[in-house]
mmCIF file of C-alpha atoms in Angstrom:
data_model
loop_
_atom_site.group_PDB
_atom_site.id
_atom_site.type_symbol
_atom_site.label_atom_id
_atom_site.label_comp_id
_atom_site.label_asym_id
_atom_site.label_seq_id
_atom_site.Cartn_x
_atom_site.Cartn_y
_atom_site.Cartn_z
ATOM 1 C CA UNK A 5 66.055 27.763 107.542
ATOM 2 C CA UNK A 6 62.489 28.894 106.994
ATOM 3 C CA UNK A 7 61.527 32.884 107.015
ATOM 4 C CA UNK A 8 57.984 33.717 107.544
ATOM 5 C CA UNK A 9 58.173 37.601 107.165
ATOM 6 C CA UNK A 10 54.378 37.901 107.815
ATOM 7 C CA UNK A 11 54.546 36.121 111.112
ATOM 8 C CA UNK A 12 57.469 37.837 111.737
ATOM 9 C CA UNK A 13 59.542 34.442 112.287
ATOM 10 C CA UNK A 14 63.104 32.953 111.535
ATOM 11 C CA UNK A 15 63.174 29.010 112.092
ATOM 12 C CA UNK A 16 66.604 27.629 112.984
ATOM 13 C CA UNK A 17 67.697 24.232 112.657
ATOM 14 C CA UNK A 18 70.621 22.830 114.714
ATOM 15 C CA UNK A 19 72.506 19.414 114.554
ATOM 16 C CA UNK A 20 74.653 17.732 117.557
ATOM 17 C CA UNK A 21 76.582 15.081 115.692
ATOM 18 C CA UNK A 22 79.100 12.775 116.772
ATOM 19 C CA UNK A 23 79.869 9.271 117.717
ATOM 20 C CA UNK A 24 78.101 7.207 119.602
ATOM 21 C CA UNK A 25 77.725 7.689 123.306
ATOM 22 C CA UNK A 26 79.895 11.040 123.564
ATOM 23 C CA UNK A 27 76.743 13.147 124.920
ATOM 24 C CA UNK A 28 74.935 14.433 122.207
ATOM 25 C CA UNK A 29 71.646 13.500 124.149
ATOM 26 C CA UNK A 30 72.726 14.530 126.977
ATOM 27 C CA UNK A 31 73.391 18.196 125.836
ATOM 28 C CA UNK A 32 69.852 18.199 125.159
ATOM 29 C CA UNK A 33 68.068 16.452 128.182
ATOM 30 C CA UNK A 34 70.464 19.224 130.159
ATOM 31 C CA UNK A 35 68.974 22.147 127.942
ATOM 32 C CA UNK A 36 65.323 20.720 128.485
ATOM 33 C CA UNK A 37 66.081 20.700 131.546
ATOM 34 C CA UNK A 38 67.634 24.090 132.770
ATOM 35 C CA UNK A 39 66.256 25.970 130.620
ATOM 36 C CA UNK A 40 62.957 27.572 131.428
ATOM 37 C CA UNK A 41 60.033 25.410 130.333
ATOM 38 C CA UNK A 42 58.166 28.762 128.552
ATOM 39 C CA UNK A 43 61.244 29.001 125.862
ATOM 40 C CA UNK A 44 60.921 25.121 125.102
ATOM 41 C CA UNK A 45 58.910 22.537 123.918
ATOM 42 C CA UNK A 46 58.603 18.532 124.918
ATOM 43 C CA UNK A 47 61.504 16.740 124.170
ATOM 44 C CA UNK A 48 61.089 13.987 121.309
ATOM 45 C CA UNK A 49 63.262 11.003 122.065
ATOM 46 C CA UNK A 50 63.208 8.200 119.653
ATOM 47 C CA UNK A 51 65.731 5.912 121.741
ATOM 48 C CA UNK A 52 66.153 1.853 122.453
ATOM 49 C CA UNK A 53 66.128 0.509 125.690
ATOM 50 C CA UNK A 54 70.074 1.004 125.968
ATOM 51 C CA UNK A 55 69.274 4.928 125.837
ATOM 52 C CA UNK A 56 70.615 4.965 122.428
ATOM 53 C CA UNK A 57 69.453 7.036 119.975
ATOM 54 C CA UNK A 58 67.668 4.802 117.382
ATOM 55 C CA UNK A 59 66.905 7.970 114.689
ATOM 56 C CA UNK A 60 67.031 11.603 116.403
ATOM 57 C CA UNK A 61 66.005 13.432 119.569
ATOM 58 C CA UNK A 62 64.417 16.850 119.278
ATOM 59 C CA UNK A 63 63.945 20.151 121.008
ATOM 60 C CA UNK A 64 62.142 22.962 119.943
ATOM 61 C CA UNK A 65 63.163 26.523 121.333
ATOM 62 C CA UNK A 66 61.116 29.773 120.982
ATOM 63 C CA UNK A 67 62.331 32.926 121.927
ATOM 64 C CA UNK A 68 60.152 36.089 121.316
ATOM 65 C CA UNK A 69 62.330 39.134 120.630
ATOM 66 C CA UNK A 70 61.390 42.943 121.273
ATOM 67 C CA UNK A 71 59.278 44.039 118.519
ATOM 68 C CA UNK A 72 57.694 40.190 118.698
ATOM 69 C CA UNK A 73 60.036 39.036 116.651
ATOM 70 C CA UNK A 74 60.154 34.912 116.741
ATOM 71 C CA UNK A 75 62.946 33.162 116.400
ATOM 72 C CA UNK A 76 62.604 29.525 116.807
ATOM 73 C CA UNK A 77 65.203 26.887 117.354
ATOM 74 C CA UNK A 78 64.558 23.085 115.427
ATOM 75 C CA UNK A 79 67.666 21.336 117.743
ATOM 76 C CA UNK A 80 68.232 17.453 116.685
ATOM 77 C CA UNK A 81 70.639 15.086 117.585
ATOM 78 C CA UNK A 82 71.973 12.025 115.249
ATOM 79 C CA UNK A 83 72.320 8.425 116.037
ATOM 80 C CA UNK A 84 76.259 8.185 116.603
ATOM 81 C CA UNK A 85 75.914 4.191 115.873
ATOM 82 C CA UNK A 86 78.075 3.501 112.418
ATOM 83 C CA UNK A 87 75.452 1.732 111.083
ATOM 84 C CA UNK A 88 72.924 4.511 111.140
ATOM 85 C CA UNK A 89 74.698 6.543 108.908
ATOM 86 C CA UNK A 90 71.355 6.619 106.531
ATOM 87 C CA UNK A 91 69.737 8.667 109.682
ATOM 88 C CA UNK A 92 72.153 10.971 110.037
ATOM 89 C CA UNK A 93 72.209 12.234 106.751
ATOM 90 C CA UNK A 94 68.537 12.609 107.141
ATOM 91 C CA UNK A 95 68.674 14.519 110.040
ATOM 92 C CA UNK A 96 71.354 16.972 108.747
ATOM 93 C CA UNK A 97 69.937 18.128 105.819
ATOM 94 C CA UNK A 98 68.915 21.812 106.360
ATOM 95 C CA UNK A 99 70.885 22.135 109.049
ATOM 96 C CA UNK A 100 71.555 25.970 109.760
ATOM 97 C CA UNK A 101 74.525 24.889 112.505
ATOM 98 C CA UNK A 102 76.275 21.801 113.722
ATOM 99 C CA UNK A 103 77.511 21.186 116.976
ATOM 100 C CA UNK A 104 80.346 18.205 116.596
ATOM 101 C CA UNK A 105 80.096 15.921 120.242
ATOM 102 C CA UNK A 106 83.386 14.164 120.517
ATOM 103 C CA UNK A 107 83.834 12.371 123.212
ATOM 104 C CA UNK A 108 87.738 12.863 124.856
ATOM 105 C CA UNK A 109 88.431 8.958 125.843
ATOM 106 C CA UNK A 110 91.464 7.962 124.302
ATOM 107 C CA UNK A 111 89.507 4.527 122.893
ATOM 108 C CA UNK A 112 86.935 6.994 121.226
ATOM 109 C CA UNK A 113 89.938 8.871 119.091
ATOM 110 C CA UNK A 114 89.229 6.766 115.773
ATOM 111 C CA UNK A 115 85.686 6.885 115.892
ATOM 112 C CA UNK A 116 85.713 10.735 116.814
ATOM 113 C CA UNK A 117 87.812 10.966 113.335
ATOM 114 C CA UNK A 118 85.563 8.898 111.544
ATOM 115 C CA UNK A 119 82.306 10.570 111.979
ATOM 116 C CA UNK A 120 84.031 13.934 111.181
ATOM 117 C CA UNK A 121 85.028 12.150 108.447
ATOM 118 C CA UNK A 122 81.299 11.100 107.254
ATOM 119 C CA UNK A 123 79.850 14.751 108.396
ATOM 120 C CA UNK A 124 82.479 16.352 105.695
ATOM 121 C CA UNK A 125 81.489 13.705 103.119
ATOM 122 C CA UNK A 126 77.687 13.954 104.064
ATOM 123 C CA UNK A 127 78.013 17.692 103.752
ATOM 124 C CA UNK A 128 79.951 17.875 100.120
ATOM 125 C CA UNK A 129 77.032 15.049 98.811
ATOM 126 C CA UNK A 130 74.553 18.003 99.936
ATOM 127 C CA UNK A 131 76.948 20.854 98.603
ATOM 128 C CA UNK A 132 78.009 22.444 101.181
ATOM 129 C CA UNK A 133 81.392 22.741 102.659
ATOM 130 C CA UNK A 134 82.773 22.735 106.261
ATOM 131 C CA UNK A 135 83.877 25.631 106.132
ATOM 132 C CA UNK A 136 80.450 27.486 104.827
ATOM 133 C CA UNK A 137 78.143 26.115 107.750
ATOM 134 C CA UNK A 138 78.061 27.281 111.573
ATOM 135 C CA UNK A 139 80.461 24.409 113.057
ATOM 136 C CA UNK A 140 81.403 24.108 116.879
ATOM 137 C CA UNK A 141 83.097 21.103 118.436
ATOM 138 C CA UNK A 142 82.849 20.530 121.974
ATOM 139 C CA UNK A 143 84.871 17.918 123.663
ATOM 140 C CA UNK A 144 82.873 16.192 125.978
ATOM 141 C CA UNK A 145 83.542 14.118 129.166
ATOM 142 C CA UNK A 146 86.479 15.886 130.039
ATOM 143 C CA UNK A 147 86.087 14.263 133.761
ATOM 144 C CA UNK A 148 87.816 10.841 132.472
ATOM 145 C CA UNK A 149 90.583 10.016 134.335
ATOM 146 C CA UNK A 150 92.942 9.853 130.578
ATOM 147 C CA UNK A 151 91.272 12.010 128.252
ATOM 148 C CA UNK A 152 92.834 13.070 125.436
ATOM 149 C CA UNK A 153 94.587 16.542 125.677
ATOM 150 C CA UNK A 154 92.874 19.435 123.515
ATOM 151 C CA UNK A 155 96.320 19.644 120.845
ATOM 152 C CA UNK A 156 95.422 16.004 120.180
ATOM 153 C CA UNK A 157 91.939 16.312 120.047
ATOM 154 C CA UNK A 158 91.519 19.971 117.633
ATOM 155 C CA UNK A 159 94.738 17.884 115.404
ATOM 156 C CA UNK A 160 92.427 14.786 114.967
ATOM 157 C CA UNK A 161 89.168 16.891 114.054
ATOM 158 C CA UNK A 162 89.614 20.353 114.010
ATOM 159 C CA UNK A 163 91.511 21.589 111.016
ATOM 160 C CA UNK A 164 89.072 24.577 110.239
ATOM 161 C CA UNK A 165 89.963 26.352 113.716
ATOM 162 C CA UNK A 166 86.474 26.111 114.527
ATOM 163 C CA UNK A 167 85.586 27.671 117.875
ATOM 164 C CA UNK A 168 85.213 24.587 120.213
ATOM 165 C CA UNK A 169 84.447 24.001 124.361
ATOM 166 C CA UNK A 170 85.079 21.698 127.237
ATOM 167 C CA UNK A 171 82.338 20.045 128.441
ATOM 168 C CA UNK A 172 81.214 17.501 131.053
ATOM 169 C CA UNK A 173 77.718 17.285 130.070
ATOM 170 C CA UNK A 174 76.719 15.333 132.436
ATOM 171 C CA UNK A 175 77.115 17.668 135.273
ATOM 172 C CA UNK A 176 76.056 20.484 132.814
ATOM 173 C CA UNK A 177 79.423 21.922 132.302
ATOM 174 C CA UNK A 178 80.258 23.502 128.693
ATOM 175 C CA UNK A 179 76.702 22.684 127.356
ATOM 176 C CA UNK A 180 75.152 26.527 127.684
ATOM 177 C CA UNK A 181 78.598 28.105 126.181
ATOM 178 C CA UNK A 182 78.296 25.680 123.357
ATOM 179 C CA UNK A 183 74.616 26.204 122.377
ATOM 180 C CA UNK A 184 75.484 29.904 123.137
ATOM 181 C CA UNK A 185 78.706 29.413 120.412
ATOM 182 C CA UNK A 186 76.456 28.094 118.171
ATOM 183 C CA UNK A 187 73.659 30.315 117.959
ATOM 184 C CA UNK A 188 75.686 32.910 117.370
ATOM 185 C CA UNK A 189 77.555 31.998 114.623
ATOM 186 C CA UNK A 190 74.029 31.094 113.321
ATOM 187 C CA UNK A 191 73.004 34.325 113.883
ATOM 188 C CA UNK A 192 75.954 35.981 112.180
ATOM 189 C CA UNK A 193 75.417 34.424 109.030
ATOM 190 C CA UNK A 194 71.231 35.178 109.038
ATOM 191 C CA UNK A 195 72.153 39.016 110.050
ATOM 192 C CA UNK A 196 73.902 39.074 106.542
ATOM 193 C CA UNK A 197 71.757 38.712 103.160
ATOM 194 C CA UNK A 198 70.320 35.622 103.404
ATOM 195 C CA UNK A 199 68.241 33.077 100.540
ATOM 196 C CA UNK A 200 64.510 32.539 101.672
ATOM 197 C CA UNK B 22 51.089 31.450 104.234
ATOM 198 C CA UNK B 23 47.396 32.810 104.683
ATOM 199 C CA UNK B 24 46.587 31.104 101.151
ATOM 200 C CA UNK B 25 48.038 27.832 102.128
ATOM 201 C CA UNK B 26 46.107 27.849 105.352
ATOM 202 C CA UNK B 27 43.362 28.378 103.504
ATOM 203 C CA UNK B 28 43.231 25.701 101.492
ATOM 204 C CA UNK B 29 44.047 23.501 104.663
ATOM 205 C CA UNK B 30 40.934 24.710 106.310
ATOM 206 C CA UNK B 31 38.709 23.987 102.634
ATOM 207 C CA UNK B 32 40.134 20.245 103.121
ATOM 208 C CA UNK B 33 39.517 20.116 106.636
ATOM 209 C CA UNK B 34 35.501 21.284 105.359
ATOM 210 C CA UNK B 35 35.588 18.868 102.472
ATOM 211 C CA UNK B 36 36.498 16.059 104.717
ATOM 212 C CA UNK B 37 35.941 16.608 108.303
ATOM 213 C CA UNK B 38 37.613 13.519 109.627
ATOM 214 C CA UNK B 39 40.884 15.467 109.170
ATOM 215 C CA UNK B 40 42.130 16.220 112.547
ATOM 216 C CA UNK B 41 45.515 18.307 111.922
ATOM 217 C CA UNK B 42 46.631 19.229 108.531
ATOM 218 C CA UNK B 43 50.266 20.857 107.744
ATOM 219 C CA UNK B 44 52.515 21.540 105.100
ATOM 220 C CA UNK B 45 56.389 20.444 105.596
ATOM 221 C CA UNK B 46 59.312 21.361 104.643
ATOM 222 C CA UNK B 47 61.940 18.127 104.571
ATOM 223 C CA UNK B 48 64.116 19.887 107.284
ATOM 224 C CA UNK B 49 60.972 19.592 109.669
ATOM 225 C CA UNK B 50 59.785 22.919 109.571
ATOM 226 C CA UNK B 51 56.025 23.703 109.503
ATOM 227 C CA UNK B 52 55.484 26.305 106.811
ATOM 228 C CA UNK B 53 51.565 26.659 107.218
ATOM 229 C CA UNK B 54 49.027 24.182 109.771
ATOM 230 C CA UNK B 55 45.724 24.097 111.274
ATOM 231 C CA UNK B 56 46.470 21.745 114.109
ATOM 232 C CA UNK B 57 44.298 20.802 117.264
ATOM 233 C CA UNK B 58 45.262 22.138 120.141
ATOM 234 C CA UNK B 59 46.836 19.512 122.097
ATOM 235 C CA UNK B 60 49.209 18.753 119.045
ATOM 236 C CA UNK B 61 52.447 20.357 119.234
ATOM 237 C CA UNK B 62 53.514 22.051 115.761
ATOM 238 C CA UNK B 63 57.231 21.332 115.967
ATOM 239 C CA UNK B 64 56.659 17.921 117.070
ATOM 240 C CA UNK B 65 54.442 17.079 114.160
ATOM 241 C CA UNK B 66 56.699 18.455 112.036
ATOM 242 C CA UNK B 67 59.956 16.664 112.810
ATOM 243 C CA UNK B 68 58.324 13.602 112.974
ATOM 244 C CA UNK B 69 56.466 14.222 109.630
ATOM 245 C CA UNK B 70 59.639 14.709 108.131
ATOM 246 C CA UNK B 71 61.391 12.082 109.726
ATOM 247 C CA UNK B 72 58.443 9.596 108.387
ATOM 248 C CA UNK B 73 59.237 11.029 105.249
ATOM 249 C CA UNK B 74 63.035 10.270 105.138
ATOM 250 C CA UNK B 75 62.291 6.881 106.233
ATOM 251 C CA UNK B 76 60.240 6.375 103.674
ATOM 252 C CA UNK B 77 62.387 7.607 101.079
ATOM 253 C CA UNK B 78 64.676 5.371 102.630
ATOM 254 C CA UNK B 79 62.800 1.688 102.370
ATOM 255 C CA UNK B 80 61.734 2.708 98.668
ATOM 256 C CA UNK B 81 65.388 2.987 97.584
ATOM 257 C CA UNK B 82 66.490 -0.409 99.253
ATOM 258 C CA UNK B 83 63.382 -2.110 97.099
ATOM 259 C CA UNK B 84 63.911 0.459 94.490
ATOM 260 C CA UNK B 85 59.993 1.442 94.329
ATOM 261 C CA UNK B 86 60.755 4.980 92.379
ATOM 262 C CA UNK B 87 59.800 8.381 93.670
ATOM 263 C CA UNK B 88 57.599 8.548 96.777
ATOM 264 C CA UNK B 89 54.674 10.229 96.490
ATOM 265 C CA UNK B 90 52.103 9.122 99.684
ATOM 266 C CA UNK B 91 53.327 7.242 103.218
ATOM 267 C CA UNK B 92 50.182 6.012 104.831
ATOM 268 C CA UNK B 93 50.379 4.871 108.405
ATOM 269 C CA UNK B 94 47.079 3.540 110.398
ATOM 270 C CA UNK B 95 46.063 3.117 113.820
ATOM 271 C CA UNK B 96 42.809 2.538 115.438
ATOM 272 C CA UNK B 97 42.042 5.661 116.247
ATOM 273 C CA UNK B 98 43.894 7.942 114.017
ATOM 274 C CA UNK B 99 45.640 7.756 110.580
ATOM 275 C CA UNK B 100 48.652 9.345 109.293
ATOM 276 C CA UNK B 101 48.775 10.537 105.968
ATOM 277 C CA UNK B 102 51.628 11.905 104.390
ATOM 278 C CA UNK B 103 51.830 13.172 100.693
ATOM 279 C CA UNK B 104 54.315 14.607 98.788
ATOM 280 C CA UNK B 105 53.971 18.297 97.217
ATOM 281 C CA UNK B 106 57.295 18.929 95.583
ATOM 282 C CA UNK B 107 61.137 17.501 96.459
ATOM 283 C CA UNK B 108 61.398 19.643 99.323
ATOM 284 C CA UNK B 109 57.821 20.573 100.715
ATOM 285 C CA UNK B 110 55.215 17.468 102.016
ATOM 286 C CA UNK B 111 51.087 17.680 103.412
ATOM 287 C CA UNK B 112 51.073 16.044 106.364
ATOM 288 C CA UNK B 113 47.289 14.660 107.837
ATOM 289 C CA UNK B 114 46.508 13.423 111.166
ATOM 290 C CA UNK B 115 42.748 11.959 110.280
ATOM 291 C CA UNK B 116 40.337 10.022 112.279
ATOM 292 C CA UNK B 117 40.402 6.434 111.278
ATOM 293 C CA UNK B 118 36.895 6.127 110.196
ATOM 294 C CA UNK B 119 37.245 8.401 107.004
ATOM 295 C CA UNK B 120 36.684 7.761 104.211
ATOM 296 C CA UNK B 121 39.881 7.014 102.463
ATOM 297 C CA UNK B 122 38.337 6.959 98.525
ATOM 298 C CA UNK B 123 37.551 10.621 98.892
ATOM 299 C CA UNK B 124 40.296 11.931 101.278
ATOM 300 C CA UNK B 125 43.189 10.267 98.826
ATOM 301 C CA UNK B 126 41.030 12.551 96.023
ATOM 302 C CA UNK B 127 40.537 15.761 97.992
ATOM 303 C CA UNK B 128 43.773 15.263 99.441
ATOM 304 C CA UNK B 129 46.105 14.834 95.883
ATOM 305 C CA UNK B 130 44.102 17.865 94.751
ATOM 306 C CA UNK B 131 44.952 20.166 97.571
ATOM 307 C CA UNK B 132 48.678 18.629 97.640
ATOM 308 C CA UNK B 133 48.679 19.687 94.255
ATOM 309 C CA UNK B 134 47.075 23.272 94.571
ATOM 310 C CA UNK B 135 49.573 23.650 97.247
ATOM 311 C CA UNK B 136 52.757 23.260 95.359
ATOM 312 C CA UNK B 137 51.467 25.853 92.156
ATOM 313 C CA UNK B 138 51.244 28.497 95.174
ATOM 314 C CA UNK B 139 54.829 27.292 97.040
ATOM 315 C CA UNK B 140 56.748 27.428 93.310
ATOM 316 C CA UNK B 141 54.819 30.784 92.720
ATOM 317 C CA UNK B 142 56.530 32.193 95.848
ATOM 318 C CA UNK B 143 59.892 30.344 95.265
ATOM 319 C CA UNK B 144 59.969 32.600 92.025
ATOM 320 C CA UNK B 145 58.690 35.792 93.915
ATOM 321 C CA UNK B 146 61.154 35.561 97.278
ATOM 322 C CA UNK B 147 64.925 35.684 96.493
ATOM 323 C CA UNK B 148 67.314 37.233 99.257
ATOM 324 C CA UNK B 149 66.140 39.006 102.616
ATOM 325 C CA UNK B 150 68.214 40.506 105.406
ATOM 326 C CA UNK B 151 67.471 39.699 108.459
ATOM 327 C CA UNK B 152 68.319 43.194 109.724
ATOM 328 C CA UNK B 153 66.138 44.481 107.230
ATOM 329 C CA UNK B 154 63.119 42.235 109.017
ATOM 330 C CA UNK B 155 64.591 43.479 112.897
ATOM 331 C CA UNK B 156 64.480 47.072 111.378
ATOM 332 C CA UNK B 157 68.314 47.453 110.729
ATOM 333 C CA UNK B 158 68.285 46.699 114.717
ATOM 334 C CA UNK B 159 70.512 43.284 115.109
ATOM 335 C CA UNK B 160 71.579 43.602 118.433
ATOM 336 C CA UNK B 161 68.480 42.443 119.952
ATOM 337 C CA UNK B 162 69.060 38.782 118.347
ATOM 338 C CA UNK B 163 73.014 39.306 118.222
ATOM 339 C CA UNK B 164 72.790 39.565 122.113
ATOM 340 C CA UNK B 165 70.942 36.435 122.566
ATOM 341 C CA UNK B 166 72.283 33.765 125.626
ATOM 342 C CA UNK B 167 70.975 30.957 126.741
ATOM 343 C CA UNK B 168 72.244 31.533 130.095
ATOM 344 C CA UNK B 169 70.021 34.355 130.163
ATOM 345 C CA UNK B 170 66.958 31.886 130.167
ATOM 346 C CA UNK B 171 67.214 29.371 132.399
ATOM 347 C CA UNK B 172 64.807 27.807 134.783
ATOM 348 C CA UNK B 173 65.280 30.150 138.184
#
């Protein structure tokens, strides 16, 4: 987080992590789209032909407050691939909230552990623990035919109770209420003393 | 920040080639710029950061040490990134024809003049409520929704 007092502006920076292929882009191409274009910048998508992420995609939000107070929104996604662990780490540092993507198809349960896994790790190697930073899960792609029910998927992943939401991403479904979720919680911790 | 920008603007004068100049936080977060107008601040500064972390990255697989300067050249326009302290970078969009003997120079020496002001304000700025900057009026961020600005 970066406070300029002078300009009167609080920058934000929010993480979707997850696995590969449970959304995380496609939170972001549905908040570029929907939301209206004179709150947002371009979209920055660093991607391979297979539309996977190859380092991070990128969205920057500005929202002028009464008083013309700025609060601007840095929102990244990670590469979900295993081996791009490297980026990921690189991408989360300074992170102000994380959104987890986990994607609810029942072949996707180990890797949806996994990467939870690493983010815990990869935040303790940067000191800071789960339970310190702005964390909401959403379960995405709740449209398969055999996902996963919720008591399976908050056992696997969730053991801090953190608030999470059902999404289908894809047909835009859960992706406002979990940017919403997260921004608050953001919010909550910068409306109480806060380091520069 | 007005100091900073200053001394982007003196380096822009000193070598004019310099097309966007900003200073970086590794998170991606422009601290101070003077950018042209068709480049987009947030952009440059995720992807300055990102160059960054890369580079960090191929250094420690050939173990070259610390990095201190990414250079990255087209035909048109350069990239020059150098490091001011462990958590703060310059970042230089240039056109290609500069002169790179004296840019390197000018560039190190505002890099450097840059960090002395960043570690003087480190020392200066310790804890501020946000409140305190909304005059003790939170609600107006607390209430915040997305859903309240969408396309129509």
């Amino acid at each position: 987080m970066f406070i300029d007092t002078k300009k009167k502006e609080i920058n934000v920076k929010i993480v979707y992590y997850g696995p590969a292929l449970s959304g995380k882009t496609t939170n972001l191409k549905v908040i570029y789209a929907k939301l209206n274009p004179k709150f947002r910048g371009d979209l920055v998508t660093v991607d391979t032909k297979g539309e996977r992420t190859l380092y991070f995609d990128f969205l920057p939000i500005e929202i002028t407050l009464a008083g013309g107070f700025k609060v601007k929104f840095h929102v990244y996604t990670v590469p979900g691939q295993v081996f791009y662990k490297a980026s990921r780490k690189l991408v989360l540092k300074g992170a102000d909230g994380i959104v987890f993507v986990a994607d609810s198809s029942p072949e996707r349960r180990e890797s949806n552990i996994q990467i939870m896994q690493e983010l815990i790790e990869t935040l303790e190697e940067q000191g800071i623990s789960l339970n310190s930073i702005p964390l909401v899960i959403q379960y995405n792609k709740r449209d398969i035919p055999n996902a996963m029910s919720i008591d399976i998927m908050n056992a696997d992943i969730n053991h801090l109770n953190n608030p999470y939401f059902e999404a289908i991403a894809s047909q835009e479904k859960g992706v406002f209420e979990t940017l919403d979720a997260i921004v608050k919680l953001v919010i909550k911790k910068l409306t109480t003393k806060t380091p520069v | 920040m007005e100091k900073i920008e200053e001394l982007l603007n003196q380096l822009i004068r000193k070598v004019p080639q310099i097309r966007a100049a900003a200073v970086v936080n590794t998170e991606g977060i422009v601290i101070a710029s003077v950018l042209e107008g068709n480049i987009s601040e947030e952009n440059f500064g995720a992807m300055s950061a990102a160059l960054l972390g890369l580079g960090d990255s191929v250094l420690s697989e050939v173990k070259g040490g610390k990095l201190s300067e990414i250079y990255v050249k087209g035909n048109e326009k350069m990239i020059l990134l150098s490091k001011i302290s462990k958590d703060q970078l310059l970042s230089l969009s240039i056109s290609s024809d500069a002169p790179l003997g004296l840019l390197l120079v000018e560039v190190r020496k505002t890099a450097k003049m840059i960090g002395a002001i960043l570690s003087e304000m480190e020392k200066t700025q310790t804890v501020t409520d946000i409140s305190e900057l909304l005059g003790g009026d939170t609600s107006i961020i607390e209430g915040l929704s997305f859903k309240d600005l969408l396309e129509e």
